[in-house]
Structure formats: structure tokens, C-alpha cells
Short mmCIF file of C-alpha atoms in Angstrom, two decimals:
data_model
loop_
_atom_site.label_atom_id
_atom_site.label_comp_id
_atom_site.label_asym_id
_atom_site.label_seq_id
_atom_site.Cartn_x
_atom_site.Cartn_y
_atom_site.Cartn_z
CA MET A 1382 0.27 -0.58 0.13
CA ALA A 1383 1.43 3.58 -0.97
CA THR A 1384 1.99 5.79 1.51
CA VAL A 1385 0.49 9.08 1.26
CA LYS A 1386 2.51 12.12 1.78
CA HIS A 1387 0.92 15.23 3.46
CA LYS A 1388 2.42 18.53 2.08
CA ARG A 1389 4.06 20.85 4.90
CA CYS A 1390 5.28 24.51 4.69
CA PRO A 1391 8.87 23.79 5.03
CA GLY A 1392 9.99 24.35 8.56
CA ASN A 1393 6.98 22.60 10.02
CA TRP A 1394 7.07 19.39 11.26
CA ARG A 1395 5.63 17.85 14.43
CA GLY A 1396 6.90 18.12 18.13
CA ARG A 1397 8.07 21.96 17.59
CA ALA A 1398 7.01 23.93 20.34
CA ALA A 1399 6.32 26.96 18.06
CA VAL A 1400 4.53 26.09 14.89
CA THR A 1401 6.58 28.28 12.00
CA ARG A 1402 3.75 29.35 9.74
CA CYS A 1403 4.47 29.69 5.83
CA PRO A 1404 4.98 33.13 3.74
CA SER A 1405 0.90 32.91 2.63
CA GLU A 1406 -0.10 32.43 6.28
CA ARG A 1407 2.21 35.23 7.76
CA ALA A 1408 0.76 37.30 4.94
CA ALA A 1409 -2.56 36.87 5.71
CA ALA A 1410 -2.19 36.89 9.64
CA ARG A 1411 -0.64 40.14 9.41
CA ARG A 1412 -3.79 41.80 6.98
CA THR A 1413 -5.95 40.00 10.06
CA SER A 1414 -4.13 42.04 12.32
CA GLN A 1415 -4.45 45.58 10.20
CA LEU A 1416 -8.02 45.38 9.83
CA ASN A 1417 -8.09 44.40 13.45
CA SER A 1418 -6.74 47.74 14.35
CA PHE A 1419 -8.08 49.58 11.51
CA ARG A 1420 -11.39 49.20 12.99
CA ILE A 1421 -10.72 49.29 16.66
CA LEU A 1422 -9.62 52.78 15.27
CA LEU A 1423 -12.16 53.47 13.16
CA LEU A 1424 -14.70 52.90 16.63
CA ASP A 1425 -12.41 55.11 18.14
CA LEU A 1426 -12.98 58.01 15.75
CA THR A 1427 -16.73 57.67 15.79
CA ARG A 1428 -16.76 58.17 19.26
CA ILE A 1429 -14.49 61.89 19.11
CA MET A 1430 -16.00 63.01 15.86
CA PRO A 1431 -19.28 60.92 14.84
CA LEU A 1432 -19.46 60.73 11.03
CA PRO A 1433 -22.67 62.49 9.22
CA ASP A 1434 -25.82 61.01 8.06
CA THR A 1435 -25.75 58.91 4.96
CA MET A 1436 -28.32 60.21 2.78
CA PHE A 1437 -29.98 57.49 0.76
CA CYS A 1438 -32.80 59.57 -1.32
CA ALA A 1439 -34.00 62.59 -2.15
CA GLN A 1440 -36.64 62.59 0.81
CA GLN A 1441 -33.93 62.82 3.41
CA ILE A 1442 -32.59 65.79 2.12
CA ASN A 1443 -34.56 69.12 4.12
CA ILE A 1444 -34.55 72.26 1.83
CA PRO A 1445 -35.47 75.08 3.46
CA PRO A 1446 -38.88 76.56 2.44
CA GLU A 1447 -37.37 80.07 1.79
CA LEU A 1448 -34.34 78.96 -0.46
CA PRO A 1449 -36.32 78.29 -3.88
CA ASP A 1450 -37.72 81.88 -3.78
CA ILE A 1451 -34.78 83.38 -2.70
CA LEU A 1452 -32.50 81.69 -5.30
CA LYS A 1453 -35.45 82.80 -7.82
CA GLN A 1454 -35.11 86.09 -6.63
CA PHE A 1455 -31.68 86.38 -6.60
CA THR A 1456 -31.34 85.15 -10.26
CA LYS A 1457 -33.98 87.72 -11.75
CA ALA A 1458 -31.51 90.60 -10.02
CA ALA A 1459 -28.43 89.48 -11.60
CA ILE A 1460 -29.63 89.17 -14.82
CA ARG A 1461 -31.55 92.47 -14.74
CA THR A 1462 -28.18 93.93 -13.37
CA GLN A 1463 -25.83 92.35 -15.07
CA PRO A 1464 -23.09 93.01 -12.75
CA HIS A 1465 -19.56 93.04 -13.86
CA ASP A 1466 -18.05 90.99 -11.07
CA VAL A 1467 -21.27 88.35 -10.52
CA LEU A 1468 -19.41 87.24 -7.02
CA GLN A 1469 -18.40 90.94 -5.66
CA TRP A 1470 -22.20 91.72 -6.75
CA SER A 1471 -23.58 89.20 -5.05
CA ALA A 1472 -21.72 89.81 -1.67
CA GLY A 1473 -23.68 93.10 -1.21
CA TYR A 1474 -26.80 91.71 -2.74
CA PHE A 1475 -27.07 88.96 -0.08
CA SER A 1476 -25.46 91.51 2.65
CA ALA A 1477 -28.24 94.34 1.72
CA LEU A 1478 -30.65 91.16 1.95
CA SER A 1479 -29.94 90.00 5.45
CA LYS A 1480 -29.99 93.44 6.79
CA GLY A 1481 -33.35 94.20 5.50
CA GLU A 1482 -31.51 97.25 3.08
CA PRO A 1483 -32.39 98.13 -0.51
CA LEU A 1484 -30.63 95.55 -2.72
CA PRO A 1485 -28.23 96.88 -5.28
CA VAL A 1486 -30.80 96.21 -8.32
CA LYS A 1487 -31.43 97.83 -10.98
CA ASP A 1488 -35.16 98.54 -12.48
CA ARG A 1489 -34.84 96.93 -15.59
CA ILE A 1490 -32.12 95.91 -17.96
CA GLU A 1491 -29.82 98.99 -19.41
CA MET A 1492 -29.20 98.56 -23.08
CA PRO A 1493 -25.73 99.91 -23.69
CA VAL A 1494 -24.77 102.06 -26.16
CA ALA A 1495 -22.49 101.88 -28.85
CA THR A 1496 -19.66 104.14 -26.66
CA GLN A 1497 -20.60 102.01 -23.98
CA LYS A 1498 -20.24 98.41 -24.34
CA THR A 1499 -16.69 98.18 -23.00
CA ASP A 1500 -17.76 100.51 -20.33
CA THR A 1501 -17.81 98.99 -16.69
CA GLY A 1502 -18.11 102.63 -15.09
CA LEU A 1503 -21.76 104.47 -14.04
CA THR A 1504 -24.92 104.43 -15.76
CA PRO A 1505 -28.24 106.37 -14.67
CA GLY A 1506 -29.40 102.48 -13.62
CA LEU A 1507 -26.42 101.86 -11.32
CA LEU A 1508 -26.70 105.79 -10.03
CA LYS A 1509 -30.26 105.01 -9.29
CA VAL A 1510 -29.40 102.37 -7.34
CA LEU A 1511 -27.20 104.12 -4.99
CA HIS A 1512 -29.60 107.02 -4.46
CA LYS A 1513 -32.17 104.22 -3.27
CA GLN A 1514 -29.72 103.29 -1.19
CA LEU A 1515 -28.13 105.99 0.24
CA SER A 1516 -30.77 108.79 -0.04
CA PRO A 1517 -32.99 107.80 3.18
CA LYS A 1518 -30.10 108.89 5.07
CA GLY A 1519 -29.17 112.31 3.42
CA ARG A 1520 -25.31 112.01 5.02
CA VAL A 1521 -23.22 109.10 4.00
CA SER A 1522 -19.66 108.48 5.15
CA MET A 1523 -17.06 107.81 2.50
CA ILE A 1524 -16.46 104.18 4.00
CA GLU A 1525 -20.36 103.48 2.92
CA LEU A 1526 -20.49 105.52 -0.21
CA GLU A 1527 -17.11 103.48 -1.50
CA LYS A 1528 -18.80 100.03 0.16
CA LYS A 1529 -21.84 100.26 -2.02
CA TRP A 1530 -20.26 101.72 -5.06
CA LYS A 1531 -17.52 98.40 -4.61
CA HIS A 1532 -20.77 96.14 -4.36
CA LEU A 1533 -21.81 97.83 -7.73
CA CYS A 1534 -18.71 96.84 -9.47
CA LEU A 1535 -17.63 100.61 -10.19
CA PRO A 1536 -14.54 101.42 -10.70
CA VAL A 1537 -12.95 102.96 -7.43
CA GLU A 1538 -11.04 105.19 -9.10
CA GLN A 1539 -14.01 106.83 -10.68
CA LEU A 1540 -15.49 107.58 -7.37
CA ARG A 1541 -12.33 109.33 -6.17
CA ALA A 1542 -11.75 111.55 -8.97
CA LEU A 1543 -16.17 112.05 -8.68
CA LEU A 1544 -15.21 113.61 -5.22
CA GLN A 1545 -12.27 115.62 -6.41
CA LEU A 1546 -14.39 117.84 -7.64
CA ASP A 1547 -15.92 119.64 -4.68
CA ASN A 1548 -14.15 119.64 -0.74
CA PHE A 1549 -15.97 116.66 0.98
CA GLY A 1550 -14.82 115.76 4.46
CA GLU A 1551 -15.77 112.54 6.32
CA GLU A 1552 -19.05 112.86 5.22
CA VAL A 1553 -20.85 113.39 2.10
CA GLU A 1554 -24.26 115.01 1.61
CA TRP A 1555 -25.52 112.62 -0.85
CA LEU A 1556 -27.64 115.11 -2.83
CA LYS A 1557 -24.49 116.38 -3.99
CA VAL A 1558 -22.53 113.23 -4.94
CA LEU A 1559 -25.83 112.36 -7.22
CA ALA A 1560 -25.43 115.81 -8.84
CA LEU A 1561 -21.65 115.25 -9.49
CA GLY A 1562 -22.54 111.85 -10.87
CA CYS A 1563 -25.09 113.02 -13.43
CA SER A 1564 -22.52 115.26 -14.73
CA ILE A 1565 -20.64 113.02 -15.28
CA LEU A 1566 -22.82 111.31 -17.62
CA GLY A 1567 -24.26 114.53 -19.21
CA GLY A 1568 -21.29 116.41 -19.66
CA SER A 1569 -23.61 119.63 -20.10
CA LEU A 1570 -25.19 121.47 -17.56
CA MET A 1571 -28.97 120.91 -18.83
CA THR A 1572 -27.82 117.57 -19.63
CA SER A 1573 -26.74 116.88 -15.99
CA VAL A 1574 -29.99 118.25 -14.00
CA LYS A 1575 -32.10 116.28 -17.00
CA TYR A 1576 -30.22 113.26 -15.58
CA ALA A 1577 -31.03 114.16 -12.40
CA CYS A 1578 -34.81 114.35 -12.96
CA GLU A 1579 -35.16 110.91 -14.22
CA ILE A 1580 -33.59 109.14 -11.20
CA LEU A 1581 -35.14 111.19 -8.95
CA THR A 1582 -38.69 111.24 -10.42
CA THR A 1583 -41.40 109.56 -9.06
CA ASP A 1584 -43.02 109.19 -12.43
CA PRO A 1585 -43.45 106.17 -13.90
CA GLU A 1586 -40.86 105.57 -16.66
CA GLY A 1587 -41.31 107.95 -20.05
CA GLY A 1588 -43.61 110.25 -17.99
CA PRO A 1589 -42.80 113.77 -17.55
CA ALA A 1590 -40.03 112.95 -14.72
CA ARG A 1591 -41.13 115.83 -12.42
CA ILE A 1592 -39.28 116.98 -9.25
CA PRO A 1593 -39.89 119.30 -6.57
CA PHE A 1594 -38.66 123.10 -7.68
CA ASP A 1595 -36.67 123.26 -4.24
CA THR A 1596 -34.92 120.09 -5.26
CA PHE A 1597 -34.35 121.06 -8.94
CA SER A 1598 -32.45 124.58 -7.53
CA PHE A 1599 -30.47 122.96 -5.35
CA ILE A 1600 -29.01 120.92 -8.24
CA TYR A 1601 -29.10 123.29 -11.19
CA THR A 1602 -27.24 125.88 -8.23
CA TYR A 1603 -24.56 123.34 -7.25
CA LEU A 1604 -23.48 122.14 -10.83
CA ALA A 1605 -23.42 125.73 -11.94
CA SER A 1606 -21.18 126.29 -9.26
CA ILE A 1607 -18.78 123.61 -9.84
CA ASP A 1608 -18.57 124.43 -13.44
CA GLY A 1609 -17.78 127.97 -12.84
CA GLU A 1610 -18.44 129.06 -15.78
CA MET A 1611 -22.02 130.43 -15.47
CA PRO A 1612 -22.62 134.14 -13.79
CA ASP A 1613 -24.46 133.60 -10.54
CA TYR A 1614 -27.11 136.28 -12.05
CA LYS A 1615 -27.58 134.17 -14.96
CA VAL A 1616 -28.59 131.12 -12.74
CA GLU A 1617 -30.86 132.92 -10.77
CA ALA A 1618 -33.16 134.60 -13.69
CA PHE A 1619 -32.96 131.11 -15.08
CA LEU A 1620 -34.31 129.94 -11.93
CA ASN A 1621 -36.60 132.88 -11.35
CA ALA A 1622 -38.65 132.33 -14.80
CA LEU A 1623 -38.56 128.51 -14.62
CA LYS A 1624 -40.32 129.11 -10.97
CA GLY A 1625 -42.93 131.07 -12.83
CA GLN A 1626 -43.36 128.81 -15.17
CA VAL A 1627 -44.09 125.28 -12.69
CA GLU A 1628 -46.20 127.61 -10.23
CA ARG A 1629 -49.24 126.22 -11.86
CA LYS A 1630 -48.10 122.93 -12.43
CA GLY A 1631 -47.77 122.75 -8.24
CA ASP A 1632 -44.21 123.62 -8.05
CA GLN A 1633 -42.89 120.42 -9.82
CA VAL A 1634 -40.44 120.66 -12.67
CA GLY A 1635 -40.41 118.25 -15.44
CA VAL A 1636 -37.60 117.55 -18.42
CA SER A 1637 -39.70 119.35 -20.91
CA ASP A 1638 -39.81 122.49 -18.72
CA PHE A 1639 -36.47 123.43 -19.60
CA PHE A 1640 -34.72 120.67 -21.71
CA ILE A 1641 -34.84 121.04 -25.49
CA PRO A 1642 -33.32 117.98 -27.24
CA SER A 1643 -30.69 118.57 -30.13
CA LYS A 1644 -32.26 117.82 -33.68
CA LYS A 1645 -30.19 115.08 -35.60
CA ALA A 1646 -29.16 116.45 -38.90
#
């Protein structure tokens, strides 16, 4: 009868106190030991820092009920305002929203004219946004003015050049800043006050753009003094004639009361 030989790992024989394992068995033992150590470490970590709940289905995700409307309004505002830097504008938008302040949002999309296609500076729509944000305070600090200016992605250099037209301190009178902004948009005195009427009016768009005579008089006189080319007596004569003209209209000055558009050739 043939003797059956059992295959043994080298060095493994009966009667030895410490049994020597073959390399494959030693590798398996090491893996088992490492796995046990990892399990112990994982248990310790979960005690210190519990793992977040695993989301298995959409029903487990809690969406705040107001979030969809917030995102919808934000998207519409961004499309209407067309900010040059969306992230910078977004910071100003949500900052104002959280504080209950007027939002840096245009009333409508402004279609750029040919000379404005690459211009990222002041526009009538952006100046109107600033007016909504800053006019309730009357006087504003330079810091707040610059912050609101930046939130609309306007170049700070343009603001500083604007403020150099007058002697301003730590605080500025907002209506004067508005008037100076209109002078940048308009170029001439009459065009500048026309922009002021269109920004300040409560009339619907396309209406007469009326503002109180006292407000018009303040802006006109201020811009004339900054310009320095019109004598005081001419300024006074113009305002006296205009006042007599608008008294029967409730002292409301509309664009058609003083502005005659230039005829195109």
C-alpha cells in the first residue's frame, strides 16, 4: 500500500513548540491584524467625531422652504443688473438682503449704447440704485459710499475722481454726490439736470420725470457753481423764470420745462 505524503510548509514539523508558518499564512495573519487595528481606530474616531448621516434618498434632504424663492429672486436680480463681477455684486446683494436694506438691483436691464459696450463705469441705472440705497440717510460716510460703490462693481478710481470735484470731508451730502454723478453722465449742465430728474422722479418710466422745484434748484445751482462758467445772476434769472413757469403745476419741474433735445442732422 502506497504511503500518502502530506504537503507541509518548510520548517513545519510535529513536536515543535512554536509552529513556523509559511509566508502566505504569515501575510494573511498580518492583514487580519491590520484590519482589526483599523476597526478599533475607526470605532475610536466615531466616538470622538460622529460620522454625518448618510443620505440614501431625496426625501431625507431637508430644503429650507424659503430657499427656492430666494434663489429665484437673486437670479432675476442678477439678470436685470448685469454686474461686471457677479461674485462681488452677490456679496453686496446678500449683505443688503440680510440687513433688510435696499438691494443693489436695477429696475430694468440697461441696453448699452455703442460707446458703453466695453465701459464698466457709472450708468443712470446704477446711479439710481445708489440713490435708493443712500438717499434715506441724507449724509453718508465715505466708507459706506465706497462700499456701496464697490458692491455695484464700479471702479473706485472713478468715485475718487468724482469726489475731487468738491471739498468733501469724512461725510458727504448724498444729493451733491448724485448731482456730480449726473454731471459725468450728462456732460453739459442741462443734460446733467435732465438725468437728475429722471433718477429722482416718482413718475412712471416714460413720464414727465417731475421733481420738486426746490430739489431742481439745489442741483442746478450746485452744478453751476462747480462748473464755474455761468455767472450767479444768470443762474438766478433762469431759476426765477422757471419758478414762474411751474407754479401752476404744483411747483413740479419736468424735463420738458427746461430741456430741448438737440435735433439730429
